[in-house]
mmCIF file with all atom_site columns, C-alpha atoms in Angstrom:
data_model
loop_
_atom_site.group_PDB
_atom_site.id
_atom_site.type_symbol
_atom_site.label_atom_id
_atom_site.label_alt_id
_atom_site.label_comp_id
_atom_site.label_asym_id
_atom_site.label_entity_id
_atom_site.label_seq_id
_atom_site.pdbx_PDB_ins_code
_atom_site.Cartn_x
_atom_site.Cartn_y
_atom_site.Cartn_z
_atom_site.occupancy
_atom_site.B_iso_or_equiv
_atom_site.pdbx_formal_charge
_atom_site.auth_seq_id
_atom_site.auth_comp_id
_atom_site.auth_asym_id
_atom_site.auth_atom_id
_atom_site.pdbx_PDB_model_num
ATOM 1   C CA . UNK A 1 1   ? 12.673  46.631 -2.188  1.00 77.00 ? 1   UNK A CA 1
ATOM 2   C CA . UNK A 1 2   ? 9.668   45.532 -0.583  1.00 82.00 ? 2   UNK A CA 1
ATOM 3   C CA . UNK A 1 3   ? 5.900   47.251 -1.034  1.00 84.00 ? 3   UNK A CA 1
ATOM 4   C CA . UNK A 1 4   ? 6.459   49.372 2.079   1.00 86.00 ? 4   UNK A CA 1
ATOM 5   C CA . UNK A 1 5   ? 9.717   50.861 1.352   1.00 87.00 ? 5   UNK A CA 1
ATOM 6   C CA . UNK A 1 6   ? 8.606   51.301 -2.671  1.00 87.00 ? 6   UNK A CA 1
ATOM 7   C CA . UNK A 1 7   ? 5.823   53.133 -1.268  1.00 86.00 ? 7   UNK A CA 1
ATOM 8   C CA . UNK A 1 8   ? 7.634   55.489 1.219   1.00 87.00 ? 8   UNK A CA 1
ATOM 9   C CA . UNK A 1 9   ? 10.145  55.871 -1.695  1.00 89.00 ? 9   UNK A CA 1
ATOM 10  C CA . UNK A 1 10  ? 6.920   57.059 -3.831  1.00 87.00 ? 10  UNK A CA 1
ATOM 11  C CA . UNK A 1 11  ? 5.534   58.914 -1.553  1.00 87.00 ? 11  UNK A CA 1
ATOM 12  C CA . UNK A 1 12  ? 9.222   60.849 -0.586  1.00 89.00 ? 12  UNK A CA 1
ATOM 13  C CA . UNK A 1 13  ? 9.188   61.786 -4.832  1.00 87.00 ? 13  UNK A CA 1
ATOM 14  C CA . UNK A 1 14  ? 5.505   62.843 -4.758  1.00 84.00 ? 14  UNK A CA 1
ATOM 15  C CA . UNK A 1 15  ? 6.099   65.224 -1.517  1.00 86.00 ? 15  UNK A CA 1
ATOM 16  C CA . UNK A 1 16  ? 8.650   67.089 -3.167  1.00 85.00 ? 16  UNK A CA 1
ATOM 17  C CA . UNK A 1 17  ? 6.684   68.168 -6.622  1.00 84.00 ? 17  UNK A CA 1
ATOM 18  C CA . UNK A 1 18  ? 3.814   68.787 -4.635  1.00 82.00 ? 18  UNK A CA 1
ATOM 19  C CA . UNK A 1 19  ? 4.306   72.481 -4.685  1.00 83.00 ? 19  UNK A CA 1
ATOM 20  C CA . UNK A 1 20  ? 4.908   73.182 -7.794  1.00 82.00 ? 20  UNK A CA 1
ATOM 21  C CA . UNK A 1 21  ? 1.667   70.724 -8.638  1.00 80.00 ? 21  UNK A CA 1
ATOM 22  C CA . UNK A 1 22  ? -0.639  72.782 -6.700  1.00 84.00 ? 22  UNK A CA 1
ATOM 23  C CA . UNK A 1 23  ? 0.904   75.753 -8.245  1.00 84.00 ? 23  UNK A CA 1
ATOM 24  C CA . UNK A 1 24  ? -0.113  74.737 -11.493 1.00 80.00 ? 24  UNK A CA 1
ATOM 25  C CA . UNK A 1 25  ? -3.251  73.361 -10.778 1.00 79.00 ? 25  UNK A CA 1
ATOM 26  C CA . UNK A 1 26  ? -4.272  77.237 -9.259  1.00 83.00 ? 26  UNK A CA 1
ATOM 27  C CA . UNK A 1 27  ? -2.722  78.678 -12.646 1.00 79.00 ? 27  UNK A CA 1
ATOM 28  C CA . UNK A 1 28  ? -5.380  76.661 -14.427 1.00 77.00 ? 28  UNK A CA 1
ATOM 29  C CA . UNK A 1 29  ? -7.982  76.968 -12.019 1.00 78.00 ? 29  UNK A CA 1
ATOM 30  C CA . UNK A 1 30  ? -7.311  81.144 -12.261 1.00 80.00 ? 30  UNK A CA 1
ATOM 31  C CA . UNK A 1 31  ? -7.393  80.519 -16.028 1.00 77.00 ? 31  UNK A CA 1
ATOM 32  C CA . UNK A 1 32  ? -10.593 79.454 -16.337 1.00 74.00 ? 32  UNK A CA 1
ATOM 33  C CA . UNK A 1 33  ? -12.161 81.604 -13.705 1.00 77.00 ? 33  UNK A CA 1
ATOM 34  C CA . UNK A 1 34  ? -10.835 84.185 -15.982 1.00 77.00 ? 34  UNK A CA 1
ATOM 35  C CA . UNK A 1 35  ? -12.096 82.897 -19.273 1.00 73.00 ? 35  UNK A CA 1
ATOM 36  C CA . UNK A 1 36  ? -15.315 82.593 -17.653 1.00 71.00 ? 36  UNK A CA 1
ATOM 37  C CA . UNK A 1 37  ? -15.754 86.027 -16.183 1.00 77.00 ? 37  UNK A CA 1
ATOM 38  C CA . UNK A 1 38  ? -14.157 87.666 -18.903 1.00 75.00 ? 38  UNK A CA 1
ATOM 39  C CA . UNK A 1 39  ? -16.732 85.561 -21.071 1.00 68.00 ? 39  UNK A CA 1
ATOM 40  C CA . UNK A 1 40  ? -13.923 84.691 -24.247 1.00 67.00 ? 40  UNK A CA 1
ATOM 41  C CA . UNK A 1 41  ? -11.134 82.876 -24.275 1.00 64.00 ? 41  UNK A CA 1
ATOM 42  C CA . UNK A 1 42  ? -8.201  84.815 -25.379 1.00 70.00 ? 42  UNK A CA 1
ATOM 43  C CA . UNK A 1 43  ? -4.224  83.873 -26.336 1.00 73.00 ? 43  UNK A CA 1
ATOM 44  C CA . UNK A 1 44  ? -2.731  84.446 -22.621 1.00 71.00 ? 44  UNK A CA 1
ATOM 45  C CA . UNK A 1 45  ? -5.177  82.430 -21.414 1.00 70.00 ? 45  UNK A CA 1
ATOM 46  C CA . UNK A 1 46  ? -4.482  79.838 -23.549 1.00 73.00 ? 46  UNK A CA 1
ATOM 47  C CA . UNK A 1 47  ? -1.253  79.801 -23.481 1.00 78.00 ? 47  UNK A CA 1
ATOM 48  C CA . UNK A 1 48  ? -1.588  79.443 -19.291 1.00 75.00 ? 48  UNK A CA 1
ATOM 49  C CA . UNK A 1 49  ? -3.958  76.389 -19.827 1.00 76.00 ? 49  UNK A CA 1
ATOM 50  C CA . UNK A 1 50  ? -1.375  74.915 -22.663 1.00 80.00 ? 50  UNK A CA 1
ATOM 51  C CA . UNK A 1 51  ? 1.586   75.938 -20.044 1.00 82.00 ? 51  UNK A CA 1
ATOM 52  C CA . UNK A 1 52  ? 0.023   74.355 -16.947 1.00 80.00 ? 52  UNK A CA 1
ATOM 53  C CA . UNK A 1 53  ? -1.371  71.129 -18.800 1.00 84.00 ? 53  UNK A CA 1
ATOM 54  C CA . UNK A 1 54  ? 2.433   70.492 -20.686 1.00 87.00 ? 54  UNK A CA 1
ATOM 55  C CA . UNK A 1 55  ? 4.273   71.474 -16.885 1.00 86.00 ? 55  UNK A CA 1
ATOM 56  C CA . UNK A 1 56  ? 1.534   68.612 -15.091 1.00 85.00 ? 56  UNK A CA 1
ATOM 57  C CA . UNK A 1 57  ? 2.301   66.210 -18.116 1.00 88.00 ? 57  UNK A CA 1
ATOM 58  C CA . UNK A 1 58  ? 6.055   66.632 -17.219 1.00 91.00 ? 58  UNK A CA 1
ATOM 59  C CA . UNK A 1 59  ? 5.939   66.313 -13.523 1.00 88.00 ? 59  UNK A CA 1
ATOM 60  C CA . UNK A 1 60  ? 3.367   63.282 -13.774 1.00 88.00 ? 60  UNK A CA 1
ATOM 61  C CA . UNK A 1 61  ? 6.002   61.659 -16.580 1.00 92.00 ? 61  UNK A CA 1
ATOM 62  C CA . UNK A 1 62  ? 8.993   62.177 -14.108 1.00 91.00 ? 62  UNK A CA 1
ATOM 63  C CA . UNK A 1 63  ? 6.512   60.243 -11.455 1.00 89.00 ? 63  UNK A CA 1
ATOM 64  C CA . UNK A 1 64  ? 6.063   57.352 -13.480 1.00 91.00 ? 64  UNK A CA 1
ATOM 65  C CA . UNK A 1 65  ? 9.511   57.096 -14.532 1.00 93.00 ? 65  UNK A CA 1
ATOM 66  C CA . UNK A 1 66  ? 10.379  57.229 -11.056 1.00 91.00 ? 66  UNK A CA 1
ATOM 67  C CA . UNK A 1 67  ? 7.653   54.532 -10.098 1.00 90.00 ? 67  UNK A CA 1
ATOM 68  C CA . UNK A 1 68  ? 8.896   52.311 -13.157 1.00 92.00 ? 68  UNK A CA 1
ATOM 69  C CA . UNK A 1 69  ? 12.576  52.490 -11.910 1.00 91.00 ? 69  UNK A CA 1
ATOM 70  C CA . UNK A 1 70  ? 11.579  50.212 -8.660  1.00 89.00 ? 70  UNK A CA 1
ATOM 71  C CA . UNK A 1 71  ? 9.683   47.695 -11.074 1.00 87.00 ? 71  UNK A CA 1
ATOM 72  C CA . UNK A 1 72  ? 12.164  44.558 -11.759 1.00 86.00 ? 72  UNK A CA 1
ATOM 73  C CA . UNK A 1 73  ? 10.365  43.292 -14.670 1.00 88.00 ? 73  UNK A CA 1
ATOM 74  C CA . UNK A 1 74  ? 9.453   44.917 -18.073 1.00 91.00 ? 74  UNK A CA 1
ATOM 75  C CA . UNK A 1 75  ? 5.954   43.821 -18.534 1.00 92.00 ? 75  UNK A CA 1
ATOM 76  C CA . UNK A 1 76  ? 5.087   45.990 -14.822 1.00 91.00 ? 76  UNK A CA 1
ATOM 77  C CA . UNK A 1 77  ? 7.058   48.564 -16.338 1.00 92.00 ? 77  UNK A CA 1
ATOM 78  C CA . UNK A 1 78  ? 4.934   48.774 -19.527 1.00 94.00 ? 78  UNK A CA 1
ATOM 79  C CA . UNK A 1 79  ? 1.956   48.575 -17.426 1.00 93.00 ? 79  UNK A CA 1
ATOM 80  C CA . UNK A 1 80  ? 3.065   51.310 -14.850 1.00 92.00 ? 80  UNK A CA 1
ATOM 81  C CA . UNK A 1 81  ? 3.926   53.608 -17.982 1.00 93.00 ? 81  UNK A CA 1
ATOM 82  C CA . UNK A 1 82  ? 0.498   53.127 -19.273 1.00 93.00 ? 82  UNK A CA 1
ATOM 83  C CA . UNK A 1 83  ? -1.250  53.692 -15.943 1.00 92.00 ? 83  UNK A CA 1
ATOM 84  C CA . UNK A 1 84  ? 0.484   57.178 -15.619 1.00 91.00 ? 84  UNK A CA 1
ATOM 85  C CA . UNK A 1 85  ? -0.415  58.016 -19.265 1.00 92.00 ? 85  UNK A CA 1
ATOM 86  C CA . UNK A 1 86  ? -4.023  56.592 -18.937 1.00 91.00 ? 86  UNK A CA 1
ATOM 87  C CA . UNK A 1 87  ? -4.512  58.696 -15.528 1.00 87.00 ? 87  UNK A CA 1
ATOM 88  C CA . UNK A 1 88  ? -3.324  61.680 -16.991 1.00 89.00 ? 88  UNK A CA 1
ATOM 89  C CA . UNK A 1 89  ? -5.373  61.707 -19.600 1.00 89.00 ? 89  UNK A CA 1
ATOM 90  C CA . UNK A 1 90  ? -8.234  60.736 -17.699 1.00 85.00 ? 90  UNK A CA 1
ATOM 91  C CA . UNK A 1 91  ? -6.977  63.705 -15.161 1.00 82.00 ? 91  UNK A CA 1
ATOM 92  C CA . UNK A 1 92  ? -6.928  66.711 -17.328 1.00 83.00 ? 92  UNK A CA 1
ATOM 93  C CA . UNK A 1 93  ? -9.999  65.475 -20.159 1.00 82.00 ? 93  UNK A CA 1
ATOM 94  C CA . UNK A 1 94  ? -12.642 66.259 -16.913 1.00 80.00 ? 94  UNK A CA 1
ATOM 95  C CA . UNK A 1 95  ? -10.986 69.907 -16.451 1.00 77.00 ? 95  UNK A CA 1
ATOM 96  C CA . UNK A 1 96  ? -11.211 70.561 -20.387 1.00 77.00 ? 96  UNK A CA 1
ATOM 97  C CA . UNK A 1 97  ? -14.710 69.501 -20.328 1.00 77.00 ? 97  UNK A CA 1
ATOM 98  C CA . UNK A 1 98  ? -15.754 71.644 -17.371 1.00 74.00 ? 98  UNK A CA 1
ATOM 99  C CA . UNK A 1 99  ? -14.271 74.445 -18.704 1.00 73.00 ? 99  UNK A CA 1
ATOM 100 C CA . UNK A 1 100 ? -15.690 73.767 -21.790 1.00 74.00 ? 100 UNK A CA 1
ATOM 101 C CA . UNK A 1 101 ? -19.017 73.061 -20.450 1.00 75.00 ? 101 UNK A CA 1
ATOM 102 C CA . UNK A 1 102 ? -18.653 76.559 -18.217 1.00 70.00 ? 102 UNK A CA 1
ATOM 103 C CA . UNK A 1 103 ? -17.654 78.547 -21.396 1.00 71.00 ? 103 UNK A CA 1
ATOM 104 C CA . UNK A 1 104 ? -19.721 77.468 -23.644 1.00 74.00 ? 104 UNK A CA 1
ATOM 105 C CA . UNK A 1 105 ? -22.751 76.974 -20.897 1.00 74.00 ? 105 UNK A CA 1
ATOM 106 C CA . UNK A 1 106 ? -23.512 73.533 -21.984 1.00 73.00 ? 106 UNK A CA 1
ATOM 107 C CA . UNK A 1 107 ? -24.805 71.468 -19.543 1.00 73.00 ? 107 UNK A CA 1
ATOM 108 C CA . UNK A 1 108 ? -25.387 68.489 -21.382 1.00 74.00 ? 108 UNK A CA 1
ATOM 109 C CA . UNK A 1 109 ? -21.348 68.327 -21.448 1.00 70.00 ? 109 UNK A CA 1
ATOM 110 C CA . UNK A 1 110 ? -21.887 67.651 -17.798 1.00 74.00 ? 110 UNK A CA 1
ATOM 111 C CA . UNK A 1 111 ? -22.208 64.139 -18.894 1.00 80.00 ? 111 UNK A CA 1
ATOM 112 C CA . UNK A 1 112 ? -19.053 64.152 -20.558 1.00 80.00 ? 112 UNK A CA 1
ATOM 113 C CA . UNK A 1 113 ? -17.510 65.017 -17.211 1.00 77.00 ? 113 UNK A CA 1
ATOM 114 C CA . UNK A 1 114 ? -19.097 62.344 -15.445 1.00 84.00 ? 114 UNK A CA 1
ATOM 115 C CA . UNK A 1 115 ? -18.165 59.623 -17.354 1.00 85.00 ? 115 UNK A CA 1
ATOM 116 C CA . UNK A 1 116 ? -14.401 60.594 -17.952 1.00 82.00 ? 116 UNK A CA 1
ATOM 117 C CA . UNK A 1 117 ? -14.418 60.862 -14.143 1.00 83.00 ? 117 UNK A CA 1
ATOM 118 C CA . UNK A 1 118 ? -15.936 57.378 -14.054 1.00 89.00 ? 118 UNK A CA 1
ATOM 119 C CA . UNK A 1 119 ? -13.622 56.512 -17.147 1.00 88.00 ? 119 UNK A CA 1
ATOM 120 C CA . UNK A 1 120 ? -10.131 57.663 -14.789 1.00 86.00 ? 120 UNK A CA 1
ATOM 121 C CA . UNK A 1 121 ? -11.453 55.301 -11.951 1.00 90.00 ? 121 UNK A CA 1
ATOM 122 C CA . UNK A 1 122 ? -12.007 52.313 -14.061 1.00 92.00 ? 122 UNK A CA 1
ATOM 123 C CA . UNK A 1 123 ? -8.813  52.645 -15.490 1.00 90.00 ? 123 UNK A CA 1
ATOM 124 C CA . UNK A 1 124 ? -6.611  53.209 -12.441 1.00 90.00 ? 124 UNK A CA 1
ATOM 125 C CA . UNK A 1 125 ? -8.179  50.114 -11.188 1.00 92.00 ? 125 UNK A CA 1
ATOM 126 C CA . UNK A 1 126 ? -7.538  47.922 -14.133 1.00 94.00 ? 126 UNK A CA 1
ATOM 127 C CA . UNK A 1 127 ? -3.644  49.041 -14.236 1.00 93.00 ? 127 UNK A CA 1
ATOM 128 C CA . UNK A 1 128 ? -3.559  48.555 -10.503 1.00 91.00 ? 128 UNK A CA 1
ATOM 129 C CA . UNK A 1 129 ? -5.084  45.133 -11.227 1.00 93.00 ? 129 UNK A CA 1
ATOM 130 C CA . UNK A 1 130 ? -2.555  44.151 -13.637 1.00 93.00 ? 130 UNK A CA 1
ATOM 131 C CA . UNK A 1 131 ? -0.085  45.236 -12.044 1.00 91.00 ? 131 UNK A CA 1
ATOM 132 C CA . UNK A 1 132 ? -0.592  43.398 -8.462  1.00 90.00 ? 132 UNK A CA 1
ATOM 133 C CA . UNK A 1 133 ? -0.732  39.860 -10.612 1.00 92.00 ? 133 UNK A CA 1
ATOM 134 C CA . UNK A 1 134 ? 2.522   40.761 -11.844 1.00 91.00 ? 134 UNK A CA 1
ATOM 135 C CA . UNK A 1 135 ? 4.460   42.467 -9.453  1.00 89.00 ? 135 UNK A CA 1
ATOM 136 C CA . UNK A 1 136 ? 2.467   42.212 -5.947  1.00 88.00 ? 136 UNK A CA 1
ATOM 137 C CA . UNK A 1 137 ? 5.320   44.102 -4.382  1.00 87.00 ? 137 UNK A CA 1
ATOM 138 C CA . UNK A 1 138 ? 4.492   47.227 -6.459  1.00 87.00 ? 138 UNK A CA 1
ATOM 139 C CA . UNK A 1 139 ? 2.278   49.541 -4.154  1.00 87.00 ? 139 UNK A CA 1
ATOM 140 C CA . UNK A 1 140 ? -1.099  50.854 -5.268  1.00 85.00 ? 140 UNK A CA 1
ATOM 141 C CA . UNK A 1 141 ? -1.636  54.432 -4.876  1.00 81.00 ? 141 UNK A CA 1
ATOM 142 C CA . UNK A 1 142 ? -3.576  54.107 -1.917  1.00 82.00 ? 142 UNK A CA 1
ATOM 143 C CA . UNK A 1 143 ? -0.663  52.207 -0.532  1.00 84.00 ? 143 UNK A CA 1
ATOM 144 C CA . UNK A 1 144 ? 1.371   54.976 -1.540  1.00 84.00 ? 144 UNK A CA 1
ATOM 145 C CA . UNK A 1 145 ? -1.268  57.719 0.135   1.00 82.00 ? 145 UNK A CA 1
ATOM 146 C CA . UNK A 1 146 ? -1.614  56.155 3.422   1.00 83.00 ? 146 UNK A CA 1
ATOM 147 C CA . UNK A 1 147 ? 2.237   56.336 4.249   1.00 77.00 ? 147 UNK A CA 1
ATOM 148 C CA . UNK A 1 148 ? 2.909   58.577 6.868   1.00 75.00 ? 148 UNK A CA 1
ATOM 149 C CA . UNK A 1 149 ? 6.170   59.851 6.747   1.00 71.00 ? 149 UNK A CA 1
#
């Protein structure tokens, strides 16, 4: 498979859990909107935040499982499983700290935020790095976002 095609192929798998992505990312956003207003955090919430984090965790797994099944050697596909984990992480520690930083009304954590934002950028671009002088037929997510399909 060539870049193009691995990146319409990527793009095809990412189209189809982007419903139930969204979905979950309103189920958190509602869950904190909640917290906040209702000024505690309580067990249902929780339990939505734990529920929509573990769901996302799963759906961006099956993502780089699927993105690891085009890469021919194992060294890409070590690197493309530690991307996804990496970005994940990177992807829901911003949320936490917002919410956090809401809850609690801690502005200082806004700091936090900023540099785990900064922190998910630097890392995507290392992996992507890595990656390219590896496997330079493995598409970079903004390969894989401008496909038109």
């Amino acid at each position: 498979m060539d870049k193009q095609e691995r990146a319409i192929a990527l793009k095809r798998h990412q189209q189809k859990r982007n419903r139930s992505q969204i979905s979950l990312a309103l189920l958190l956003v509602l869950t904190f909107i909640l917290a906040y207003q209702i000024g505690q955090f309580y067990i249902g919430l929780g339990i939505g935040v734990i529920l929509s984090i573990v769901v996302t965790g799963w759906l961006h797994y099956k993502e780089s499982q699927f993105a690891r099944s085009m890469a021919p050697e194992a060294n890409v596909k070590r690197l493309i499983s530690r991307q996804y984990m990496w970005t994940f992480l990177f992807m829901m520690l911003p949320s936490l700290i917002l919410f956090v930083m809401v809850l609690l009304g801690r502005p200082l954590l806004g700091l936090f935020f900023i540099v785990a934002v900064a922190a998910q950028y630097m890392v995507q671009w290392y992996y992507e790095q890595q990656i390219r002088l590896l496997d330079p037929e493995q598409p970079r997510r903004a390969d894989v976002r401008e496909q038109s399909i």
